[in-house]
PDB file of C-alpha atoms in Angstrom:
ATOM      1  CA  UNK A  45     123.046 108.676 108.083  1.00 52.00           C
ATOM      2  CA  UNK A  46     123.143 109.200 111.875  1.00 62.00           C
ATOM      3  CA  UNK A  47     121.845 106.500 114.117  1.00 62.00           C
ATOM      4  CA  UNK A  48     118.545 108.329 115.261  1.00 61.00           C
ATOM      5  CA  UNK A  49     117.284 109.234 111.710  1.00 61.00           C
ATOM      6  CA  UNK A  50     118.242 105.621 110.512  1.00 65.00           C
ATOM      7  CA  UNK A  51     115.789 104.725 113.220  1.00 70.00           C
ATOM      8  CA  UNK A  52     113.022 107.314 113.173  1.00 69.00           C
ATOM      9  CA  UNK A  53     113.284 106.311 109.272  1.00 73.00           C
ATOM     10  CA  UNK A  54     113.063 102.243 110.450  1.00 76.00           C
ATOM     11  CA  UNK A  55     109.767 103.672 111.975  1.00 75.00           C
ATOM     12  CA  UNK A  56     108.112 105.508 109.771  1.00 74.00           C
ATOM     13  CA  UNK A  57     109.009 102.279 107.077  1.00 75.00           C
ATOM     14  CA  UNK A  58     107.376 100.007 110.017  1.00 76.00           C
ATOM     15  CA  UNK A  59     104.301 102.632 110.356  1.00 73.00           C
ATOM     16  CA  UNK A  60     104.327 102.736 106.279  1.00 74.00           C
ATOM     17  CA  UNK A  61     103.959  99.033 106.358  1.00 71.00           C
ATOM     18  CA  UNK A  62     101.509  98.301 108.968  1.00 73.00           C
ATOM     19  CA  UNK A  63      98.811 101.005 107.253  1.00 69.00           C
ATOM     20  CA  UNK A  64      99.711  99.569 103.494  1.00 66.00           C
ATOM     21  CA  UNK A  65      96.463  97.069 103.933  1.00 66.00           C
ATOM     22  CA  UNK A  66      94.377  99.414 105.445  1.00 61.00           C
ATOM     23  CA  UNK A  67      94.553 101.814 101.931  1.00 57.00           C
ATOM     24  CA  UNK A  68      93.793  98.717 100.123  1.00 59.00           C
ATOM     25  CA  UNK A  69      91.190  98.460 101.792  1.00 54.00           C
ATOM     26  CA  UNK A  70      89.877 101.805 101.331  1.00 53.00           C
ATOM     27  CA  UNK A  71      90.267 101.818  97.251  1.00 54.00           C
ATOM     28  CA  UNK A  72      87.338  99.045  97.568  1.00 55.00           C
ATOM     29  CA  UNK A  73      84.162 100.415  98.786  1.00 57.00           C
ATOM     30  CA  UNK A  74      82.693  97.632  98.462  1.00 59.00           C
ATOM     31  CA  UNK A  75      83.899  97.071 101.970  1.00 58.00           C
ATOM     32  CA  UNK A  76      81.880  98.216 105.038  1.00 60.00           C
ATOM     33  CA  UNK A  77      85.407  99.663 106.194  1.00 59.00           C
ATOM     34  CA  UNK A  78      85.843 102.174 103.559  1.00 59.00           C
ATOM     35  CA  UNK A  79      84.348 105.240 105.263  1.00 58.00           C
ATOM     36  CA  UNK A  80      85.989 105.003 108.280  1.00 60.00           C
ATOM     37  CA  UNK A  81      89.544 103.941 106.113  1.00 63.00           C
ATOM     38  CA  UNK A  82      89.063 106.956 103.828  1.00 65.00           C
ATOM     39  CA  UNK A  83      91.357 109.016 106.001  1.00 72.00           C
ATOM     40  CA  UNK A  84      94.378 106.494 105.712  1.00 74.00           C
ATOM     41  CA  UNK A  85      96.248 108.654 103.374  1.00 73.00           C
ATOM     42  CA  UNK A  86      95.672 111.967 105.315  1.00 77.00           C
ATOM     43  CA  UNK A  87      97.081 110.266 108.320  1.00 79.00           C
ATOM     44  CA  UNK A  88     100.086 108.364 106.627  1.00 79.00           C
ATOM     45  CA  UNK A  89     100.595 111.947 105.478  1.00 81.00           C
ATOM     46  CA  UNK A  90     101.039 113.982 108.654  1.00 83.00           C
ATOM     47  CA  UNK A  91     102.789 111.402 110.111  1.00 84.00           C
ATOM     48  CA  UNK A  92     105.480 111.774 108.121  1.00 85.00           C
ATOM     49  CA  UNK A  93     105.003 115.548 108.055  1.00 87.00           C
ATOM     50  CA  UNK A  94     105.491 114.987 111.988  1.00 85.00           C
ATOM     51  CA  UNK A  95     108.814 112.524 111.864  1.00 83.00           C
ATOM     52  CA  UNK A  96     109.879 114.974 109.289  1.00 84.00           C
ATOM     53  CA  UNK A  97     109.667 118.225 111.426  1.00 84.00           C
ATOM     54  CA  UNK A  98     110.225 116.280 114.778  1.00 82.00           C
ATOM     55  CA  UNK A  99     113.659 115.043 113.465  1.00 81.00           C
ATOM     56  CA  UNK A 100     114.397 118.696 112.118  1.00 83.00           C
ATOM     57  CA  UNK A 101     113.908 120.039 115.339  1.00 83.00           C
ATOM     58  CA  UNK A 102     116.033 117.170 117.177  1.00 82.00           C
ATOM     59  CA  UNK A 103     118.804 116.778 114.659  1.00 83.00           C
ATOM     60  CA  UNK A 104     121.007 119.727 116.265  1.00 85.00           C
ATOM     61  CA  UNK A 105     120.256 119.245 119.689  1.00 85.00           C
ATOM     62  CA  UNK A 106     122.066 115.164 118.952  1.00 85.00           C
ATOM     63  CA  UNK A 107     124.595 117.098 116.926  1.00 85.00           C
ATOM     64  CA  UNK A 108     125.629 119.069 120.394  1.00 86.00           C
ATOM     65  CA  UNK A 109     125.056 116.428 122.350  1.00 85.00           C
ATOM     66  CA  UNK A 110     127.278 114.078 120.635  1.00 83.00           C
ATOM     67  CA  UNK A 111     129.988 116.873 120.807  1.00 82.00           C
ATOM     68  CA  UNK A 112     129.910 117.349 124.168  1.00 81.00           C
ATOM     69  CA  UNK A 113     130.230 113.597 124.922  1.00 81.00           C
ATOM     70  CA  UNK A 114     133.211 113.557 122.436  1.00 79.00           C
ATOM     71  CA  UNK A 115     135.342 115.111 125.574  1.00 78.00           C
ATOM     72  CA  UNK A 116     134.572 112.657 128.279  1.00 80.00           C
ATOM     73  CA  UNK A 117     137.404 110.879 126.546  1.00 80.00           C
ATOM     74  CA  UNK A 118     139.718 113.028 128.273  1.00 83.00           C
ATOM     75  CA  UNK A 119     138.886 112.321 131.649  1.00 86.00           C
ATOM     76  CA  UNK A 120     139.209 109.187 134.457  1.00 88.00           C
ATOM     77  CA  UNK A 121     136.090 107.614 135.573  1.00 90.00           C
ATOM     78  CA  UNK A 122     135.044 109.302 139.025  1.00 92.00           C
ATOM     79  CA  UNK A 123     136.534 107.820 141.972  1.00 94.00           C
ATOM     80  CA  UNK A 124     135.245 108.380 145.649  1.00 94.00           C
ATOM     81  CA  UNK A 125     137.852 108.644 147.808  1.00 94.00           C
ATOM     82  CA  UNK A 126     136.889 106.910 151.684  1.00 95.00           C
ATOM     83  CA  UNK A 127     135.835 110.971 153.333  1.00 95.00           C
ATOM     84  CA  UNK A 128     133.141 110.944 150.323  1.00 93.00           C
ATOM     85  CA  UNK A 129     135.354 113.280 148.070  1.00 95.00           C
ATOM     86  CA  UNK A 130     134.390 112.398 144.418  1.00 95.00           C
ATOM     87  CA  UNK A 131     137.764 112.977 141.911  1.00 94.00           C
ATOM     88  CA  UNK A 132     137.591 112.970 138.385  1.00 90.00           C
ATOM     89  CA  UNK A 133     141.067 112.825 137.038  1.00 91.00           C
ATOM     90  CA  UNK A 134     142.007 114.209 133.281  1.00 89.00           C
ATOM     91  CA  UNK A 135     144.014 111.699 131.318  1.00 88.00           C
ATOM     92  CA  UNK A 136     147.358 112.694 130.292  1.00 87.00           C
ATOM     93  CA  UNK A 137     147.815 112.698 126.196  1.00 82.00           C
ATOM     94  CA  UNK A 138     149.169 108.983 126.208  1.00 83.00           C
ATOM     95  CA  UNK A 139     146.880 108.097 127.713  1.00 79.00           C
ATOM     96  CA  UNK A 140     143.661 109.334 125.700  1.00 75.00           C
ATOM     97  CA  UNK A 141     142.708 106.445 123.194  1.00 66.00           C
ATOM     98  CA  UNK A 142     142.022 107.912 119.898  1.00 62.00           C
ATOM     99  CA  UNK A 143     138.636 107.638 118.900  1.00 57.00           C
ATOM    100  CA  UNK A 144     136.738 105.096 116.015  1.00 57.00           C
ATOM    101  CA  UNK A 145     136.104 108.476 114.054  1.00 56.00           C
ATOM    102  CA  UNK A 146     139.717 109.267 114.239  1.00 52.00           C
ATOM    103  CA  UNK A 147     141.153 106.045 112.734  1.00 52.00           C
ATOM    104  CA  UNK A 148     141.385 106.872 109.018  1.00 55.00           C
ATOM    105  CA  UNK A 149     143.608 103.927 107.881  1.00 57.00           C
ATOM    106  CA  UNK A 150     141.288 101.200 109.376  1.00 63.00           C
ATOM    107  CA  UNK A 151     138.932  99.675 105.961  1.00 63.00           C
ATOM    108  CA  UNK A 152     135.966  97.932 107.111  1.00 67.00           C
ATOM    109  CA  UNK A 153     134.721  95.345 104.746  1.00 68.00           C
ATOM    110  CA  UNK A 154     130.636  95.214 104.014  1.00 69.00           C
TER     111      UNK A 154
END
């Protein structure tokens, strides 16, 4: 799973957890909250209908972010030189470190 649905999932577990009570609450009506808490399950609901489209929506625009940041491995960090010219320098292939994704002979232990 990619690191912003893990956490847009972490939230919508927190969200899930904090309104668990409050539909407790509203199967009693013996409770003077139950009118107002009869809409708990309506709102759980289009919350998640909104996480759900929301990370739909943002899930390709991550995907070509995290694409296009895949190539500043290639350069030098920017240098200004003393007349305020800025130079970004592109490493040569020795000296591009390969990348954690790249590594397929590495076995993490969990």
């Amino acid at each position: 799973m990619k690191p912003y649905l893990l956490g847009m999932a972490r939230l919508v577990f927190a969200l899930t957890l904090a309104f668990l009570p409050l539909t407790a609450l509203a199967d009693d009506p013996a409770t003077p909250e139950a009118p107002f808490l009869e809409g708990i399950d309506e709102l759980a609901d289009g919350i998640q209908k909104l996480f759900d489209s929301l990370s739909n929506e943002v899930s390709p625009l991550m995907d070509d972010l995290a694409d296009q940041l895949k190539g500043l491995n290639a350069y030098h960090p920017p240098e200004v030189l003393p007349n305020g010219d800025i130079i970004i320098r592109r490493k040569t292939p020795k000296e591009i470190e390969p990348t954690p994704d790249a590594k397929t002979d590495e076995v993490i232990d969990i």
